[in-house]
PDB file of C-alpha atoms in Angstrom:
ATOM      1  CA  MET A   1      56.628 -40.414 -11.489  1.00 47.00           C
ATOM      2  CA  ILE A   2      55.736 -38.935  -7.836  1.00 50.00           C
ATOM      3  CA  LYS A   3      55.985 -35.253  -9.074  1.00 54.00           C
ATOM      4  CA  ASN A   4      53.656 -36.473 -11.985  1.00 53.00           C
ATOM      5  CA  SER A   5      51.015 -37.678  -9.974  1.00 48.00           C
ATOM      6  CA  ARG A   6      51.121 -34.609  -7.351  1.00 50.00           C
ATOM      7  CA  ALA A   7      50.401 -32.693 -10.383  1.00 48.00           C
ATOM      8  CA  LEU A   8      47.868 -34.545 -11.284  1.00 45.00           C
ATOM      9  CA  ILE A   9      45.949 -34.980  -8.491  1.00 47.00           C
ATOM     10  CA  SER A  10      46.630 -31.344  -8.455  1.00 48.00           C
ATOM     11  CA  TRP A  11      44.883 -30.492 -11.487  1.00 44.00           C
ATOM     12  CA  GLY A  12      42.208 -32.828 -11.347  1.00 48.00           C
ATOM     13  CA  VAL A  13      41.314 -31.008  -7.827  1.00 46.00           C
ATOM     14  CA  ALA A  14      41.267 -27.860  -9.431  1.00 45.00           C
ATOM     15  CA  LEU A  15      39.116 -29.221 -12.441  1.00 43.00           C
ATOM     16  CA  ALA A  16      36.767 -30.749  -9.617  1.00 44.00           C
ATOM     17  CA  THR A  17      36.745 -27.414  -7.316  1.00 44.00           C
ATOM     18  CA  ALA A  18      36.115 -25.480 -10.770  1.00 42.00           C
ATOM     19  CA  THR A  19      33.069 -27.556 -11.953  1.00 40.00           C
ATOM     20  CA  ALA A  20      31.744 -27.710  -8.489  1.00 41.00           C
ATOM     21  CA  ALA A  21      31.783 -23.446  -8.464  1.00 39.00           C
ATOM     22  CA  THR A  22      30.052 -23.709 -12.043  1.00 36.00           C
ATOM     23  CA  VAL A  23      27.533 -25.514 -10.831  1.00 38.00           C
ATOM     24  CA  THR A  24      26.835 -24.014  -7.691  1.00 36.00           C
ATOM     25  CA  MET A  25      26.849 -20.223  -9.418  1.00 39.00           C
ATOM     26  CA  GLY A  26      23.957 -22.291 -11.779  1.00 38.00           C
ATOM     27  CA  ALA A  27      21.919 -23.466  -9.683  1.00 41.00           C
ATOM     28  CA  SER A  28      21.738 -19.688  -7.976  1.00 40.00           C
ATOM     29  CA  THR A  29      21.793 -17.709 -10.843  1.00 45.00           C
ATOM     30  CA  GLY A  30      20.398 -19.190 -13.934  1.00 46.00           C
ATOM     31  CA  GLY A  31      16.422 -19.575 -14.797  1.00 43.00           C
ATOM     32  CA  PRO A  32      13.703 -19.651 -11.810  1.00 46.00           C
ATOM     33  CA  PRO A  33      13.590 -22.120  -9.074  1.00 48.00           C
ATOM     34  CA  LEU A  34      11.877 -25.252  -9.528  1.00 45.00           C
ATOM     35  CA  PRO A  35       8.399 -24.997  -7.891  1.00 47.00           C
ATOM     36  CA  LEU A  36       7.514 -26.766  -4.986  1.00 48.00           C
ATOM     37  CA  PRO A  37       4.150 -27.725  -4.193  1.00 45.00           C
ATOM     38  CA  ALA A  38       2.740 -25.651  -1.899  1.00 47.00           C
ATOM     39  CA  ASP A  39      -0.796 -27.369  -0.836  1.00 45.00           C
ATOM     40  CA  ARG A  40      -2.130 -31.017  -0.265  1.00 46.00           C
ATOM     41  CA  GLN A  41      -3.794 -31.048  -3.372  1.00 46.00           C
ATOM     42  CA  THR A  42      -0.989 -30.936  -5.639  1.00 44.00           C
ATOM     43  CA  ARG A  43       1.654 -32.595  -3.452  1.00 44.00           C
ATOM     44  CA  GLN A  44       1.854 -36.519  -4.047  1.00 46.00           C
ATOM     45  CA  THR A  45       3.058 -38.478  -0.830  1.00 45.00           C
ATOM     46  CA  ALA A  46       3.762 -42.487  -0.960  1.00 47.00           C
ATOM     47  CA  GLY A  47       0.747 -44.247  -1.508  1.00 46.00           C
ATOM     48  CA  GLU A  48      -1.118 -41.427  -3.077  1.00 48.00           C
ATOM     49  CA  GLY A  49      -2.439 -41.517  -6.689  1.00 46.00           C
ATOM     50  CA  LYS A  50      -1.497 -39.445  -9.736  1.00 47.00           C
ATOM     51  CA  GLU A  51      -4.384 -37.507  -9.592  1.00 46.00           C
ATOM     52  CA  PRO A  52      -4.342 -34.717  -7.186  1.00 49.00           C
ATOM     53  CA  GLN A  53      -6.692 -34.926  -4.163  1.00 48.00           C
ATOM     54  CA  THR A  54      -9.532 -32.699  -4.013  1.00 51.00           C
ATOM     55  CA  GLU A  55     -12.360 -32.061  -1.508  1.00 54.00           C
ATOM     56  CA  PRO A  56     -16.082 -31.007  -2.917  1.00 56.00           C
ATOM     57  CA  ARG A  57     -16.987 -27.752  -2.684  1.00 61.00           C
ATOM     58  CA  ALA A  58     -19.836 -26.421  -0.683  1.00 68.00           C
ATOM     59  CA  ALA A  59     -22.629 -24.924  -3.098  1.00 80.00           C
ATOM     60  CA  GLU A  60     -22.601 -21.582  -2.560  1.00 94.00           C
ATOM     61  CA  ARG A  61     -25.791 -19.928  -2.522  1.00 95.00           C
ATOM     62  CA  ARG A  62     -27.154 -16.546  -2.251  1.00 96.00           C
ATOM     63  CA  GLN A  63     -30.885 -15.074  -1.582  1.00 96.00           C
ATOM     64  CA  ILE A  64     -31.496 -12.590  -3.959  1.00 96.00           C
ATOM     65  CA  ALA A  65     -35.214 -11.719  -2.863  1.00 96.00           C
ATOM     66  CA  THR A  66     -37.617 -12.313  -0.948  1.00 95.00           C
ATOM     67  CA  SER A  67     -41.481 -11.943  -0.134  1.00 93.00           C
ATOM     68  CA  VAL A  68     -43.996 -12.411   3.143  1.00 91.00           C
ATOM     69  CA  LEU A  69     -47.648 -11.996   2.416  1.00 84.00           C
ATOM     70  CA  ASP A  70     -50.007 -12.058   5.335  1.00 78.00           C
ATOM     71  CA  LYS A  71     -47.490 -13.738   7.883  1.00 78.00           C
ATOM     72  CA  ASP A  72     -49.154 -16.800   6.032  1.00 79.00           C
ATOM     73  CA  PHE A  73     -46.490 -17.213   3.301  1.00 87.00           C
ATOM     74  CA  THR A  74     -43.296 -16.314   2.612  1.00 92.00           C
ATOM     75  CA  PHE A  75     -41.283 -16.631  -0.513  1.00 94.00           C
ATOM     76  CA  THR A  76     -37.828 -16.774  -1.681  1.00 96.00           C
ATOM     77  CA  LEU A  77     -35.498 -16.707  -4.780  1.00 97.00           C
ATOM     78  CA  THR A  78     -31.883 -18.291  -4.279  1.00 97.00           C
ATOM     79  CA  ALA A  79     -29.129 -18.394  -6.413  1.00 97.00           C
ATOM     80  CA  LEU A  80     -27.303 -21.587  -6.484  1.00 97.00           C
ATOM     81  CA  ARG A  81     -23.975 -21.595  -8.089  1.00 97.00           C
ATOM     82  CA  SER A  82     -23.178 -24.580 -10.278  1.00 96.00           C
ATOM     83  CA  GLN A  83     -20.616 -27.307  -8.953  1.00 95.00           C
ATOM     84  CA  THR A  84     -19.354 -27.871 -12.119  1.00 95.00           C
ATOM     85  CA  ASP A  85     -19.386 -24.186 -14.269  1.00 95.00           C
ATOM     86  CA  PRO A  86     -18.321 -21.426 -11.645  1.00 94.00           C
ATOM     87  CA  GLN A  87     -19.893 -19.170 -13.973  1.00 96.00           C
ATOM     88  CA  ALA A  88     -23.414 -20.708 -14.228  1.00 97.00           C
ATOM     89  CA  ALA A  89     -26.338 -20.909 -11.110  1.00 97.00           C
ATOM     90  CA  SER A  90     -29.843 -22.060 -10.857  1.00 97.00           C
ATOM     91  CA  VAL A  91     -32.160 -20.342  -9.044  1.00 98.00           C
ATOM     92  CA  ARG A  92     -34.741 -21.779  -6.748  1.00 97.00           C
ATOM     93  CA  LEU A  93     -38.196 -20.782  -5.704  1.00 97.00           C
ATOM     94  CA  GLN A  94     -39.230 -21.721  -2.196  1.00 97.00           C
ATOM     95  CA  VAL A  95     -42.149 -21.432  -0.075  1.00 95.00           C
ATOM     96  CA  PHE A  96     -42.812 -21.296   3.119  1.00 94.00           C
ATOM     97  CA  THR A  97     -45.809 -21.420   5.676  1.00 90.00           C
ATOM     98  CA  PHE A  98     -45.969 -20.113   9.103  1.00 88.00           C
ATOM     99  CA  GLN A  99     -47.565 -23.324  10.767  1.00 86.00           C
ATOM    100  CA  ASP A 100     -47.208 -24.068  14.852  1.00 87.00           C
ATOM    101  CA  GLY A 101     -44.624 -20.997  15.506  1.00 88.00           C
ATOM    102  CA  ALA A 102     -42.347 -21.574  12.975  1.00 90.00           C
ATOM    103  CA  TRP A 103     -41.820 -20.714   9.579  1.00 91.00           C
ATOM    104  CA  ARG A 104     -41.635 -24.540   7.195  1.00 93.00           C
ATOM    105  CA  GLU A 105     -40.526 -25.257   3.761  1.00 96.00           C
ATOM    106  CA  SER A 106     -43.584 -26.460   1.767  1.00 95.00           C
ATOM    107  CA  ASP A 107     -42.285 -26.576  -2.016  1.00 96.00           C
ATOM    108  CA  ARG A 108     -39.820 -25.691  -4.217  1.00 97.00           C
ATOM    109  CA  ALA A 109     -39.412 -25.520  -7.689  1.00 97.00           C
ATOM    110  CA  LEU A 110     -36.591 -24.067 -10.308  1.00 97.00           C
ATOM    111  CA  VAL A 111     -36.776 -21.162 -11.960  1.00 97.00           C
ATOM    112  CA  GLY A 112     -35.508 -22.137 -15.430  1.00 95.00           C
ATOM    113  CA  GLU A 113     -33.615 -25.209 -16.126  1.00 95.00           C
ATOM    114  CA  VAL A 114     -29.914 -25.897 -13.915  1.00 96.00           C
ATOM    115  CA  ASP A 115     -27.444 -24.036 -14.349  1.00 96.00           C
ATOM    116  CA  SER A 116     -28.912 -22.029 -17.194  1.00 96.00           C
ATOM    117  CA  TRP A 117     -28.307 -18.377 -15.243  1.00 97.00           C
ATOM    118  CA  PHE A 118     -25.003 -16.406 -14.857  1.00 97.00           C
ATOM    119  CA  TRP A 119     -23.784 -16.429 -11.290  1.00 97.00           C
ATOM    120  CA  PHE A 120     -22.279 -13.010 -11.484  1.00 96.00           C
ATOM    121  CA  PRO A 121     -25.502 -11.048 -12.993  1.00 96.00           C
ATOM    122  CA  LEU A 122     -27.741 -13.164 -10.382  1.00 95.00           C
ATOM    123  CA  THR A 123     -25.565 -11.959  -7.534  1.00 94.00           C
ATOM    124  CA  GLY A 124     -25.097  -8.515  -8.507  1.00 92.00           C
ATOM    125  CA  ARG A 125     -27.060  -5.356  -8.232  1.00 89.00           C
ATOM    126  CA  HIS A 126     -30.417  -5.081 -10.616  1.00 92.00           C
ATOM    127  CA  ALA A 127     -30.389  -9.150 -10.542  1.00 96.00           C
ATOM    128  CA  VAL A 128     -34.589  -9.269  -9.948  1.00 97.00           C
ATOM    129  CA  CYS A 129     -35.976  -7.484 -12.732  1.00 97.00           C
ATOM    130  CA  GLU A 130     -39.787  -8.830 -11.301  1.00 97.00           C
ATOM    131  CA  PHE A 131     -40.733 -10.764  -8.329  1.00 96.00           C
ATOM    132  CA  SER A 132     -44.297 -10.404  -7.604  1.00 95.00           C
ATOM    133  CA  THR A 133     -46.425 -12.407  -5.401  1.00 92.00           C
ATOM    134  CA  ALA A 134     -50.093 -11.723  -4.573  1.00 89.00           C
ATOM    135  CA  SER A 135     -52.360 -13.327  -1.477  1.00 83.00           C
ATOM    136  CA  THR A 136     -54.983 -14.211  -3.491  1.00 84.00           C
ATOM    137  CA  GLU A 137     -55.630 -18.559  -3.595  1.00 81.00           C
ATOM    138  CA  PRO A 138     -53.763 -19.406  -5.810  1.00 87.00           C
ATOM    139  CA  ALA A 139     -51.457 -17.137  -5.304  1.00 88.00           C
ATOM    140  CA  PRO A 140     -50.042 -15.755  -8.332  1.00 94.00           C
ATOM    141  CA  VAL A 141     -46.165 -15.859  -8.405  1.00 95.00           C
ATOM    142  CA  ALA A 142     -44.097 -13.723 -11.544  1.00 97.00           C
ATOM    143  CA  VAL A 143     -40.187 -13.829 -11.826  1.00 97.00           C
ATOM    144  CA  SER A 144     -37.847 -12.407 -14.259  1.00 98.00           C
ATOM    145  CA  LEU A 145     -34.006 -12.047 -13.932  1.00 98.00           C
ATOM    146  CA  LEU A 146     -31.290 -10.613 -14.910  1.00 97.00           C
ATOM    147  CA  ILE A 147     -29.698 -12.387 -17.789  1.00 97.00           C
ATOM    148  CA  THR A 148     -26.468  -9.887 -18.065  1.00 96.00           C
ATOM    149  CA  PRO A 149     -26.371  -6.268 -18.285  1.00 95.00           C
ATOM    150  CA  SER A 150     -26.383  -6.090 -22.190  1.00 95.00           C
ATOM    151  CA  ILE A 151     -29.169  -9.144 -22.829  1.00 96.00           C
ATOM    152  CA  GLY A 152     -31.667  -7.545 -20.312  1.00 97.00           C
ATOM    153  CA  CYS A 153     -33.810  -9.331 -18.248  1.00 97.00           C
ATOM    154  CA  SER A 154     -35.360 -12.922 -18.837  1.00 97.00           C
ATOM    155  CA  PRO A 155     -39.038 -13.127 -19.955  1.00 97.00           C
ATOM    156  CA  THR A 156     -41.508 -13.586 -16.712  1.00 97.00           C
ATOM    157  CA  GLU A 157     -41.749 -16.970 -15.550  1.00 97.00           C
ATOM    158  CA  SER A 158     -45.400 -17.688 -13.900  1.00 97.00           C
ATOM    159  CA  PHE A 159     -46.204 -19.974 -10.908  1.00 97.00           C
ATOM    160  CA  ARG A 160     -49.113 -20.097  -9.083  1.00 94.00           C
ATOM    161  CA  ILE A 161     -49.463 -21.388  -5.230  1.00 92.00           C
ATOM    162  CA  GLU A 162     -51.975 -24.119  -4.389  1.00 91.00           C
ATOM    163  CA  ASN A 163     -52.227 -24.922  -0.520  1.00 86.00           C
ATOM    164  CA  GLY A 164     -48.506 -24.012  -0.502  1.00 86.00           C
ATOM    165  CA  GLN A 165     -47.690 -26.185  -3.536  1.00 93.00           C
ATOM    166  CA  ILE A 166     -45.910 -24.740  -6.544  1.00 95.00           C
ATOM    167  CA  ILE A 167     -47.523 -25.000  -9.568  1.00 94.00           C
ATOM    168  CA  PRO A 168     -45.696 -23.671 -12.771  1.00 93.00           C
ATOM    169  CA  THR A 169     -48.506 -22.130 -15.332  1.00 91.00           C
TER     170      THR A 169
END
């Protein structure tokens, strides 16, 4: 009986060793490795909810045109990338007046609607089709921007500047 116990034990050890080798080989050669979270946004830690932790993205902006009139007024067009759609953008027209030795913003207005432009055409070459200003009172401003290369330019939007304030026309 002692001989049979030793044989059973030896056979059990051999079986366990073979199974462990199969499991180890399967883990090292079969299938892709399990992905590990690489950054804090996807890794959960104790006390955190199931939602990934994301930080608000800073608004990306790019000045696409500027015009200076008689050292009294500066006009700028700035593309503002959408916070909700990375392909969309808004365009802001700003007026600066030179007061007390510094340029100070006197007014701002949107050209078109919020997020109604495409970011990449606005920030690429030939984005500004027309940006005309004049130093008369009231100062007219005309803006036409590239919608896409295949569509072409937008209709011209007109504004006038009276006492540093933007008035759509």
